Coordinates of C-alpha atoms and ligand atoms in Angstrom, one line a residue:
X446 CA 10.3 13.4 24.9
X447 CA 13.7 13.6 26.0
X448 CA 15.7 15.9 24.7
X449 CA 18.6 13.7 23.1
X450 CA 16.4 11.4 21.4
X451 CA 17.5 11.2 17.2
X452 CA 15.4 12.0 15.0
X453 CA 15.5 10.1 11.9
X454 CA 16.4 11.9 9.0
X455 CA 15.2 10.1 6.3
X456 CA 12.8 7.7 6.2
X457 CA 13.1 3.7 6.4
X458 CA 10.9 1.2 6.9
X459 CA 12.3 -1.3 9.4
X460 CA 11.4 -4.4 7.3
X461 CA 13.8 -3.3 4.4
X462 CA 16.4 -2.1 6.7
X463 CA 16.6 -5.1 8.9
X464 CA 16.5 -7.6 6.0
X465 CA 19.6 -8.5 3.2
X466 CA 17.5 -9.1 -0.2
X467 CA 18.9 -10.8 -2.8
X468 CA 18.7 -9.3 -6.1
X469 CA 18.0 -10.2 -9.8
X470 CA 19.0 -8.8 -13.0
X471 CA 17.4 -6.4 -15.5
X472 CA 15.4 -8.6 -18.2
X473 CA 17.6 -8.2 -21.4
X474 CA 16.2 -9.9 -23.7
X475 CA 12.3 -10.9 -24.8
X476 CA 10.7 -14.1 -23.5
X477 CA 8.4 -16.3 -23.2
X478 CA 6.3 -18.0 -20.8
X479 CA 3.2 -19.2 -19.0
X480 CA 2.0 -15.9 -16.9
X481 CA 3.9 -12.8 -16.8
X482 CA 3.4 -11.5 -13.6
X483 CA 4.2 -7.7 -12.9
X484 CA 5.1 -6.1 -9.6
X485 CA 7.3 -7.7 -6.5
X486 CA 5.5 -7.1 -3.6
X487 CA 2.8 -9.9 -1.7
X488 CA 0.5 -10.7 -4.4
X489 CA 3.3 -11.0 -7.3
X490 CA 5.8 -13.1 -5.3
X491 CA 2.7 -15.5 -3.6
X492 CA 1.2 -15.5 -6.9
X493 CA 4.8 -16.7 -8.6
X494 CA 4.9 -19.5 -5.7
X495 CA 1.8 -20.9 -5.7
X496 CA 1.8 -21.0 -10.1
X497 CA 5.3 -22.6 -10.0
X498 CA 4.6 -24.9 -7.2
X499 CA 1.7 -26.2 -9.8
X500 CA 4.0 -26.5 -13.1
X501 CA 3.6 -23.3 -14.7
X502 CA 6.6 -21.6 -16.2
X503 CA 6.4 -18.0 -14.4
X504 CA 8.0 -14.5 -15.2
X505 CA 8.0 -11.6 -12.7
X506 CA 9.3 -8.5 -13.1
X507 CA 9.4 -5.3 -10.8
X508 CA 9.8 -1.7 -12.2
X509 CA 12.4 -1.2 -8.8
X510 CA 13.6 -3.6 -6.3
X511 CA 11.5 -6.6 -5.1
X512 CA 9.4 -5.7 -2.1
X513 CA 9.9 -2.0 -2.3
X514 CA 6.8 -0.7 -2.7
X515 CA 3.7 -0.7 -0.1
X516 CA 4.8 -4.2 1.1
X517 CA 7.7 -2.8 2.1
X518 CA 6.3 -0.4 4.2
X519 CA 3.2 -1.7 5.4
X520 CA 2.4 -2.4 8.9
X521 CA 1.7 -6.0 8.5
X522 CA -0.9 -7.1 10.1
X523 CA -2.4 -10.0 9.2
X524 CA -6.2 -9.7 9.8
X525 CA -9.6 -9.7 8.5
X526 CA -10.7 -6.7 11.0
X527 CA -10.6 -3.9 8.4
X528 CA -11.6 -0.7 10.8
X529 CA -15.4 -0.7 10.5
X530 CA -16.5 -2.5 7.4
X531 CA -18.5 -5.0 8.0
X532 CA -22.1 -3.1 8.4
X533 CA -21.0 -1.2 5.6
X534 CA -20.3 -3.9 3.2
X535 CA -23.4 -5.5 4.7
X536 CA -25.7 -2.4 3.9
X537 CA -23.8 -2.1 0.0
X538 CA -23.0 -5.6 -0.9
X539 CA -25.7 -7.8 1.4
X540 CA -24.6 -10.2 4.1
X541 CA -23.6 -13.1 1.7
X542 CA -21.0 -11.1 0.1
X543 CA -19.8 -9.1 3.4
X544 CA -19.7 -12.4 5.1
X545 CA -17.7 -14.0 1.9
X546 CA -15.0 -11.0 2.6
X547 CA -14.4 -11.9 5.8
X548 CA -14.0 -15.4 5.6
X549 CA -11.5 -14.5 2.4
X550 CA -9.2 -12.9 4.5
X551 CA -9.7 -15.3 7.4
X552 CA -8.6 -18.1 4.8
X553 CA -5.6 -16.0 3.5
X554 CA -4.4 -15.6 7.0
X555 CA -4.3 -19.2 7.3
X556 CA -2.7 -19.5 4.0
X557 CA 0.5 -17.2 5.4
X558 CA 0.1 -19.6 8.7
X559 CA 0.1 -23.2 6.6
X560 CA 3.5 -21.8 4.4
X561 CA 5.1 -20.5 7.3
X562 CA 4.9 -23.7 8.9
X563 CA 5.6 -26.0 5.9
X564 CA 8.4 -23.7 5.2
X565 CA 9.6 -23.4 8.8
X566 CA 10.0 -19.9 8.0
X567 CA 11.6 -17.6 10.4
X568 CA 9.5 -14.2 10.3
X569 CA 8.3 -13.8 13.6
X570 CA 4.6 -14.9 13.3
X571 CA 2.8 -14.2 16.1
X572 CA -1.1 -14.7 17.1
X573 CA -2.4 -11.5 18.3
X574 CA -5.7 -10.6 19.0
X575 CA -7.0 -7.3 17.3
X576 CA -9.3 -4.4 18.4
X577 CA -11.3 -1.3 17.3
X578 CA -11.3 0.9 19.7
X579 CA -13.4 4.1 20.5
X580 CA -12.8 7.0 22.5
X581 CA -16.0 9.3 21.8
X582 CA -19.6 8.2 22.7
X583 CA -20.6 8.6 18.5
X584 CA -17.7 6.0 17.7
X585 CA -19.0 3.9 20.7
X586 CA -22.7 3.6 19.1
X587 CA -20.7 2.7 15.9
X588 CA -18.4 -0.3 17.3
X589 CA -22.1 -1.3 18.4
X590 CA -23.6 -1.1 15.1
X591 CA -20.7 -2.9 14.0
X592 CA -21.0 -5.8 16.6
X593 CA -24.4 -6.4 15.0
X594 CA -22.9 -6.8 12.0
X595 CA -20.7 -9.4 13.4
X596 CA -23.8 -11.3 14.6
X597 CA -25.5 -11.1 11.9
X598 CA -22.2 -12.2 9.4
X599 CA -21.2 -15.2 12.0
X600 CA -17.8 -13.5 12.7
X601 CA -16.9 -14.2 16.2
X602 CA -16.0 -11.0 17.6
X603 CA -16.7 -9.2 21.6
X604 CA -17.3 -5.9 22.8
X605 CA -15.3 -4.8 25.6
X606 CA -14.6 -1.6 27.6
X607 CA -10.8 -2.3 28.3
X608 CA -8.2 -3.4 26.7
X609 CA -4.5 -4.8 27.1
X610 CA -3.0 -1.4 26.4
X611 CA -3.1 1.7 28.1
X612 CA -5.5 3.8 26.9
X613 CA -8.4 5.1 28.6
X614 CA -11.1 4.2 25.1
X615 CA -15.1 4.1 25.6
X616 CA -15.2 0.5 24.6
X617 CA -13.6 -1.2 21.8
X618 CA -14.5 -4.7 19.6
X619 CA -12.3 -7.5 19.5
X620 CA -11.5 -9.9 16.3
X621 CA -9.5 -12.6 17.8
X622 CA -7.1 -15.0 17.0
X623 CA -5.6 -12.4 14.2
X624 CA -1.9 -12.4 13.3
X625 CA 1.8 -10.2 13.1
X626 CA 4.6 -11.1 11.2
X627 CA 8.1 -9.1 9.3
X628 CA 6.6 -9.5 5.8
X629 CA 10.0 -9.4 4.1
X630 CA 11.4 -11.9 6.1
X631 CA 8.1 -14.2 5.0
X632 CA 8.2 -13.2 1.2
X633 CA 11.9 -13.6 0.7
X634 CA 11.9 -17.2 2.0
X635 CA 8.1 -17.2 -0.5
X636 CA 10.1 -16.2 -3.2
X637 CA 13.3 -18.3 -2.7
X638 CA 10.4 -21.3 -2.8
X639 CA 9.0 -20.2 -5.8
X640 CA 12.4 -20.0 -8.0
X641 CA 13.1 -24.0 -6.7
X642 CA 10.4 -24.5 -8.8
X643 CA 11.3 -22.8 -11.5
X644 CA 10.4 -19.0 -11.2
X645 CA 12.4 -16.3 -13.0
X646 CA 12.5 -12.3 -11.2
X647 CA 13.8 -9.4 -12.9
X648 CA 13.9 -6.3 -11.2
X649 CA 14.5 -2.9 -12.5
X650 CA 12.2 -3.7 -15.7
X651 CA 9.3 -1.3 -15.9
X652 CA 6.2 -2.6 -17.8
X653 CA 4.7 -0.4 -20.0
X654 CA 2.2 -1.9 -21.8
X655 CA -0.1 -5.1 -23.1
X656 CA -0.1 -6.0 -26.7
X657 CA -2.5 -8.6 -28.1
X658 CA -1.4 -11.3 -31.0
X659 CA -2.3 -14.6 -30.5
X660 CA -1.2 -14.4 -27.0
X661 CA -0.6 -11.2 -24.9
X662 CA 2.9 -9.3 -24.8
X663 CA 4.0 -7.1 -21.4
X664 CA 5.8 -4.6 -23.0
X665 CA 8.9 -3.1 -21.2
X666 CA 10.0 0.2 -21.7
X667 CA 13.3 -1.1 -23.0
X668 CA 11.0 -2.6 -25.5
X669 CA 11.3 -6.4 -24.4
X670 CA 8.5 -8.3 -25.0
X671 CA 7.1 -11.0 -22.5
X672 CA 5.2 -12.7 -24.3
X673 CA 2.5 -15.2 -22.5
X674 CA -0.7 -17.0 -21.8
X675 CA -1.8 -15.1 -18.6
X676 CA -0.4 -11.6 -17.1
X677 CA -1.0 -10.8 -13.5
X678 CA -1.0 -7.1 -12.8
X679 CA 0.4 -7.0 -9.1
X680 CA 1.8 -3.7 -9.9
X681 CA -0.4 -1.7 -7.3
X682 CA -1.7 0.6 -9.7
X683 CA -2.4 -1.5 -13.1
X684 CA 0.5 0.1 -15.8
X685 CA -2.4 -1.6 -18.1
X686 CA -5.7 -0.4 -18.2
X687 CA -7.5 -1.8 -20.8
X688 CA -10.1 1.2 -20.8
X689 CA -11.3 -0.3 -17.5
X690 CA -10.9 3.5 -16.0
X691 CA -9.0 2.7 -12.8
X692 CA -7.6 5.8 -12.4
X693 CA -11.4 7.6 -12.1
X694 CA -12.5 4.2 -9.5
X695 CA -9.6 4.6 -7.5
X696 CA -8.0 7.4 -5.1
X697 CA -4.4 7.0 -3.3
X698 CA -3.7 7.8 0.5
X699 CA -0.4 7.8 1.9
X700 CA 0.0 6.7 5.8
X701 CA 2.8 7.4 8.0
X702 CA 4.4 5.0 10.8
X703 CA 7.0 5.9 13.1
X704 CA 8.8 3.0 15.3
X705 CA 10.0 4.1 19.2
X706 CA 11.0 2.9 22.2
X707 CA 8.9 3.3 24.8
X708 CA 9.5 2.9 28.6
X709 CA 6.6 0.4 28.7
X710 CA 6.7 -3.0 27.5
X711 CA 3.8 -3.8 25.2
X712 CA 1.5 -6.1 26.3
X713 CA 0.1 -7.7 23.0
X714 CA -2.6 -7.1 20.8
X715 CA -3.3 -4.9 17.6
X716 CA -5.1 -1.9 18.2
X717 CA -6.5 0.4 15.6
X718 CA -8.9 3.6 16.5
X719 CA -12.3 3.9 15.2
X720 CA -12.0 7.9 15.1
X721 CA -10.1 10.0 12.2
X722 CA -6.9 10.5 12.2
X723 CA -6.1 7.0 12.6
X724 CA -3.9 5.1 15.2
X725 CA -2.9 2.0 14.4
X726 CA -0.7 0.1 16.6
X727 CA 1.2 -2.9 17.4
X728 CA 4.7 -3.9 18.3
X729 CA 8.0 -5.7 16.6
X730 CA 10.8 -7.2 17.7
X731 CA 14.1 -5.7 16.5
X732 CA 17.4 -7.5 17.6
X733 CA 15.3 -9.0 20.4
X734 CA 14.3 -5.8 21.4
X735 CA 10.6 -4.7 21.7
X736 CA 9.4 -1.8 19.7
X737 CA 6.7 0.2 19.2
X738 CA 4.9 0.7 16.0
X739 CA 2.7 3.9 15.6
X740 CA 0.8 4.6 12.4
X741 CA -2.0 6.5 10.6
X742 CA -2.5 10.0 9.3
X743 CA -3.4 9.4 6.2
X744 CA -4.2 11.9 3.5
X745 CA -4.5 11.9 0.1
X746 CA -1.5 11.9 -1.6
X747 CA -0.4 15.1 -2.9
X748 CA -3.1 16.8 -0.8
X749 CA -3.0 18.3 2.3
X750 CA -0.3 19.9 5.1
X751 CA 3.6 19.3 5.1
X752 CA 4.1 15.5 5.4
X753 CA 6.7 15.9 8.4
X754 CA 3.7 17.6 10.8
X755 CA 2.0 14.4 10.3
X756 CA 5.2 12.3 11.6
X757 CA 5.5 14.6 13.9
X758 CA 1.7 14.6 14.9
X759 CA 2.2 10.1 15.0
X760 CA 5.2 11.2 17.3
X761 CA 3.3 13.2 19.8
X762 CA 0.3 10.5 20.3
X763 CA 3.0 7.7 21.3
X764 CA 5.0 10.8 23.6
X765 CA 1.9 11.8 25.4
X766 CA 0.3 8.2 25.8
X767 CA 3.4 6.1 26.7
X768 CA 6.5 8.2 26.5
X769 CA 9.2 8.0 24.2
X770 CA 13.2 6.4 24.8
X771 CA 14.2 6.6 21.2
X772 CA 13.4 7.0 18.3
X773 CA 14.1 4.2 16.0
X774 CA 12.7 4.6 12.4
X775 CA 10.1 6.2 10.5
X776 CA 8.5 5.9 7.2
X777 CA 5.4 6.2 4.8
X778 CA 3.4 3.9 2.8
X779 CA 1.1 4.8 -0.4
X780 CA -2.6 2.5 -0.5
X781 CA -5.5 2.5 -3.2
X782 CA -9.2 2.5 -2.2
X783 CA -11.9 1.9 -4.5
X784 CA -15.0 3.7 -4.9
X785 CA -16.9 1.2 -2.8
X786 CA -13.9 0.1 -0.8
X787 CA -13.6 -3.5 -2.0
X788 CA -10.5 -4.2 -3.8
X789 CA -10.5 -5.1 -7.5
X790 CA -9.5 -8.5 -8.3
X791 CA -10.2 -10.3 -11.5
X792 CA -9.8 -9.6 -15.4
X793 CA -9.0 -6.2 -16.6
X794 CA -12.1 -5.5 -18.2
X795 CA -15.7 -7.9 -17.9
X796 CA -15.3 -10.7 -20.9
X797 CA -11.1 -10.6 -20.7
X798 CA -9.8 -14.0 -20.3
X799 CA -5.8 -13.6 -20.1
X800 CA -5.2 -9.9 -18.0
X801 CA -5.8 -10.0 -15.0
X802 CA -5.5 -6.8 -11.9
X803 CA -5.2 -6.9 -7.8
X804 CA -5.7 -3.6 -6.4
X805 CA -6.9 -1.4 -4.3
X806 CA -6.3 -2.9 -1.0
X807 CA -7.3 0.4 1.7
X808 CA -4.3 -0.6 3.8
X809 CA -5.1 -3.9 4.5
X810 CA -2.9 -5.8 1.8
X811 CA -1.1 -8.8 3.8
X812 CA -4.7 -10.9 3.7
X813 CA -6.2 -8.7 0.7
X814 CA -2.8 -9.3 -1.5
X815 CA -2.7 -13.1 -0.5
X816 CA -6.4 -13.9 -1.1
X817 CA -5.5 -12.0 -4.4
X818 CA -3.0 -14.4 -5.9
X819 CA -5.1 -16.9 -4.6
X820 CA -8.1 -16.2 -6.7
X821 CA -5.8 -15.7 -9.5
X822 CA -3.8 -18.5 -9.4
X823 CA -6.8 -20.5 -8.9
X824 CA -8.4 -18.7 -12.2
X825 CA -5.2 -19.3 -14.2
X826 CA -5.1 -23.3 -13.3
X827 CA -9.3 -23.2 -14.2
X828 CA -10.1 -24.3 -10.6
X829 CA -13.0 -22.8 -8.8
X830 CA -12.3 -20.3 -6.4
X831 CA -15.2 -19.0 -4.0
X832 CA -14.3 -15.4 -3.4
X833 CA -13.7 -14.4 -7.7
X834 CA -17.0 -12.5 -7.8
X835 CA -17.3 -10.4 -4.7
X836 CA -13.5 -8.7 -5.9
X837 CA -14.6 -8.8 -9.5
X838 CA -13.4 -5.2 -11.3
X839 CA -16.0 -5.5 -13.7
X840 CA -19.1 -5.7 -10.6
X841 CA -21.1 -2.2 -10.4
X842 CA -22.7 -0.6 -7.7
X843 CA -24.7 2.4 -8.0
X844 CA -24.6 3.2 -4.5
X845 CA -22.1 4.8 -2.9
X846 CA -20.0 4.6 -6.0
X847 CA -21.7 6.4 -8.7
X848 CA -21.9 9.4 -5.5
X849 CA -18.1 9.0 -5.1
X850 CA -17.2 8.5 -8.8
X851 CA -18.5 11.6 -9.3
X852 CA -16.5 13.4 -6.1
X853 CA -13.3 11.8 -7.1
X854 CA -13.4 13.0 -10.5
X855 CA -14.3 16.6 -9.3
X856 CA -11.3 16.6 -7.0
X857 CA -9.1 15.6 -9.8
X858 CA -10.5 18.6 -12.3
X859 CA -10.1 20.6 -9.6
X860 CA -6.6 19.7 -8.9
X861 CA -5.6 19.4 -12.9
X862 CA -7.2 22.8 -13.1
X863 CA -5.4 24.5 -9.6
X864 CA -2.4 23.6 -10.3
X865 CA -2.1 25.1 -14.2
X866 CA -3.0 28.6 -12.6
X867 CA -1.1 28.9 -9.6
X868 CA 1.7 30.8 -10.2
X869 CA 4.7 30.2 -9.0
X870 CA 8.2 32.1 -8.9
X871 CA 9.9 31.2 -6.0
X872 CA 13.6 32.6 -5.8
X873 CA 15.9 29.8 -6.1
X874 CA 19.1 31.9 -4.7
X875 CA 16.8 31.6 -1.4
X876 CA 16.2 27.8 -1.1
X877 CA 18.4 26.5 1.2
X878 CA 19.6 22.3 1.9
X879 CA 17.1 19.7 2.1
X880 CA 14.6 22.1 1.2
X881 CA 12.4 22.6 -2.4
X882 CA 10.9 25.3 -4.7
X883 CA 8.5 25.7 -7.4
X884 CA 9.6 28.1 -9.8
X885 CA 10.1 28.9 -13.3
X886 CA 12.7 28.1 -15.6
X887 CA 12.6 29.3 -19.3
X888 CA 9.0 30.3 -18.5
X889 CA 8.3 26.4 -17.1
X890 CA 7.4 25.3 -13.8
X891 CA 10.0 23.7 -12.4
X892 CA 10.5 21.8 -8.8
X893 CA 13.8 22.6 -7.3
X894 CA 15.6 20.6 -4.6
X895 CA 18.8 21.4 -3.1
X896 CA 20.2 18.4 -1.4
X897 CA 22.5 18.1 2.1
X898 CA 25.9 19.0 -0.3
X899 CA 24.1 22.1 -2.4
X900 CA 23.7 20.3 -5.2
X901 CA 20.2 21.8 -7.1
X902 CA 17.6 19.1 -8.9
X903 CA 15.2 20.6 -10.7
X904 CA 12.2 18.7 -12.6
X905 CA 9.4 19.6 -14.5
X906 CA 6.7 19.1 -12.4
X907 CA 4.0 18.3 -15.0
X908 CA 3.1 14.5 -13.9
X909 CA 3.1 12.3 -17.1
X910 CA 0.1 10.4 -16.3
X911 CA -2.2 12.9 -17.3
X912 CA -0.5 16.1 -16.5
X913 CA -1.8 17.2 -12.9
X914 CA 1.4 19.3 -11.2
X915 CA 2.9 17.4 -8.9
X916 CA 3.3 18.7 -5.2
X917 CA 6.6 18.5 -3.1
X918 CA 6.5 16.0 -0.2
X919 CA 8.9 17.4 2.7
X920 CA 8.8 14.7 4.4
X921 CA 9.9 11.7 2.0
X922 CA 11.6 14.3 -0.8
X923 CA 9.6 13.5 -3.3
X924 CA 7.0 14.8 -5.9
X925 CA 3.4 13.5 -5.4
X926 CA 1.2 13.9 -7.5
X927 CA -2.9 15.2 -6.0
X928 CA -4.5 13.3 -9.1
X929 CA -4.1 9.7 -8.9
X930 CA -1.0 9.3 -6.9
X931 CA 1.8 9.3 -9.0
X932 CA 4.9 9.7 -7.3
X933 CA 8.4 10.7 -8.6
X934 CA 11.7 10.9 -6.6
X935 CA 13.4 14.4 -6.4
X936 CA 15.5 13.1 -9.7
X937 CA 12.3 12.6 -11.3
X938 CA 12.2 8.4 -11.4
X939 CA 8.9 7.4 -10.6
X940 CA 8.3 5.8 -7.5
X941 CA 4.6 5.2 -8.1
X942 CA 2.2 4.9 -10.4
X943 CA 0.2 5.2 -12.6
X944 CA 2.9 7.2 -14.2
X945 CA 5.1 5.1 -16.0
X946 CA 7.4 8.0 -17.3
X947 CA 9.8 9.7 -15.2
X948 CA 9.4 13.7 -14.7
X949 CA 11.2 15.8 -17.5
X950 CA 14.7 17.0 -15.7
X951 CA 15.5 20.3 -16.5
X952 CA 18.4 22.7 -16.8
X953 CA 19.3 25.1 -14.7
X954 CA 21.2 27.9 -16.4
Ligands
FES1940 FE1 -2.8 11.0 -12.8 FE2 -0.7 12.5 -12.0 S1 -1.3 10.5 -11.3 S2 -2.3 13.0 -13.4

């Protein structure tokens, strides 16, 4: 790379920075409606469209900002070729069920086309064709294994040894007819839609809990009540659990993207590696400009090396395959996987009629999120939908998830366990800016960051989920959390759940 290429600082994702938002008041006062609908990102605002476009009075309310979560950071593609899933789900679920995922996301990518048109919205939708590629013989015999899988499903697919971009691969397997777009330009014009019709967002108003009367309640932590007849939990990690145990059937991954300028110009496509760490690419358009969008290395969150190494890591694969002329924007996004990797979509808990979850999407949210507030919206207006039971929260598999219930849950003991006996006393006359510390303060473990004008922040670092320490994020400057994901800015406000509290601030002396 050049040596006078900029570096971001900070991170950004390109959708939020290249979009104005409109914005919406904190809720003030208790109400009541038809479903209360919690979270702002793709399921929460399609789900508000498609319930007011049908009558219902809706409520949606966003801890933060509207579409400043993992929608706002993804890297949007819109496509029904998950990496390789389909001989998996084929071997766990059977071919009916694999079969039924794919043509769920198939028919959520045609739902984004169908409103993009009828909307004439402007959010550069593009028809691309996508592909798994290998470069090592083991990953080759995979994408084979997988092709049969294809075959056998009826999903129209090829095997090929080259593609459009270049990259010398072993062969690779091609979904076609798969889709691009800025999601923030598509789900602000989805959201201006839905309040024509009668939709009501707050933002800034963090649910905290579900109380039964005659009807369900969202509780806000202001203590406003919301009350309803159906609530949607679009909140990517539910703030309600309802003893359905999400947080020991789910683990959180964070994924990096970085977005260049290369001397080449891209000639189409979605690409995503078959090998570990992950490569995903594609390209956007910014100010009629073409750029390059380079992501993967993901990790669990709270786990692992510095997060900068694994920008900087992103940054090297796009310098030594295609060079780099600048260096435009970087960011990271936060995903859930379930133990058997399908997401969880459906009532809270087997038997609930009026709670309702849409979760754990392993990166693949645009189709995942949209089929999501499909099948809800469909459940909520009593019309059949054919994908409910494959997502269903309550279904149980003993194999692989009973394997990998018991691994997660190890990894969290041993993480709750770690972090109570490292000990920590870090010097905080020798931090220096943009940097962070654990320490102790009073005898407390504290987090320390001193930002860019000297200023100290120090936290307690003792996540208020269920009390895992929280682990300092260089790269984002922020306090993640190895448990469950939880993720609190350097002030302490969470960023994600499950948390729902912010981290204790404490005093420096
Ligand atoms: Fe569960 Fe922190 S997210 S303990």
């Amino acid at each position: 790379m050049t040596e006078n290429i900029h570096i971001p600082q900070f991170p950004e994702s390109y959708w939020r920075d290249s979009i104005e938002l409109p914005s919406f008041p904190r809720l003030q006062d208790s109400v009541k409606t038809d479903v209360g609908i919690v979270g702002g990102g793709i399921t929460g605002i399609t789900a508000a469209y498609l319930l007011a476009k049908e009558g219902l009075k809706v409520t949606l309310i966003d801890a933060g900002l509207l579409l400043k979560g993992t929608t706002g950071h993804t890297t949007a593609k819109i496509t029904a070729q998950h990496g390789l899933i389909y001989d998996e789900f084929s071997r766990h679920f059977g071919a009916e069920q694999a079969s039924k995922y794919h043509q769920a996301n198939m028919e959520a990518k045609q739902l984004i086309e169908k409103l993009v048109e009828q909307h004439k919205i402007k959010c550069n939708y593009q028809q691309e064709d996508a592909y798994i590629y290998a470069t090592s013989e083991q990953y080759q015999e995979k994408l084979e294994t997988e092709k049969k899988a294809y075959d056998e499903l009826g999903i129209s697919g090829e095997l090929t040894n080259s593609i459009p971009l270049g990259l010398s691969i072993k062969s690779a397997l091609c979904m076609e007819k798969q889709a691009q777009f800025h999601p923030l330009k598509y789900l602000k014009a989805i959201a201006k839609e839905a309040e024509k019709n009668g939709a009501v967002f707050y933002e800034n108003t963090t649910a905290v809990d579900v109380e039964y009367n005659k009807h369900p309640a969202i509780v806000t932590r202001d203590g406003k009540r919301i009350t309803c007849r159906y609530v949607i939990q679009a909140s990517h990690y539910p703030f309600y659990d309802g003893q359905g145990f999400y947080p020991t059937r789910m683990y959180a991954e964070r994924a990096y993207i970085v977005a260049v300028k290369t001397p080449e110009k891209f000639p189409g496509g979605m690409y995503i590696n078959a090998e570990s760490p992950s490569r995903s690419i594609r390209s956007a358009q910014m100010d009629g400009k073409e750029m390059w969008l380079f992501a993967g290395e993901n990790h669990k969150t709270g786990q692992g090396q510095s997060t900068m190494q694994h920008y900087d890591a992103l940054q090297q694969f796009a310098e030594e395959k295609f060079g780099i002329t600048d260096y435009v924007y970087r960011w990271s996004a936060q995903d859930l996987t379930t133990l058997d990797k399908m997401p969880y979509i459906g009532p809270v808990t087997r038997g609930e009629n009026s709670v309702f979850v849409a979760t754990g999407f392993r990166k693949w949210g645009m189709t995942n999120g949209t089929i999501a507030a499909s099948i809800l919206s469909d459940r909520i207006l009593e019309k059949e939908n054919p994908y409910a039971e494959i997502y269903s929260p309550s279904r149980f598999q003993a194999d692989p998830a009973i394997r990998k219930f018991m691994r997660t849950n190890a990894d969290v003991a041993k993480h709750l366990i770690k972090g109570k006996l490292e000990y920590t006393n870090n010097n905080i006359d020798e931090l220096t800016p943009d940097n962070a510390i654990t320490t102790r303060i009073n005898g407390m473990r504290a987090g320390v960051y001193m930002d860019k004008e000297r200023n100290l922040h120090a936290v307690d670092t003792t996540c208020k989920h269920l009390g895992c320490e929280t682990h300092w994020n260089s790269g984002d400057r922020t306090w993640d959390c190895p448990c469950h994901g939880s993720r609190y800015s350097y002030t302490g406000e969470v960023l994600n759940g499950p948390a729902n509290e912010p981290l204790n601030r404490v005093e420096i002396d």
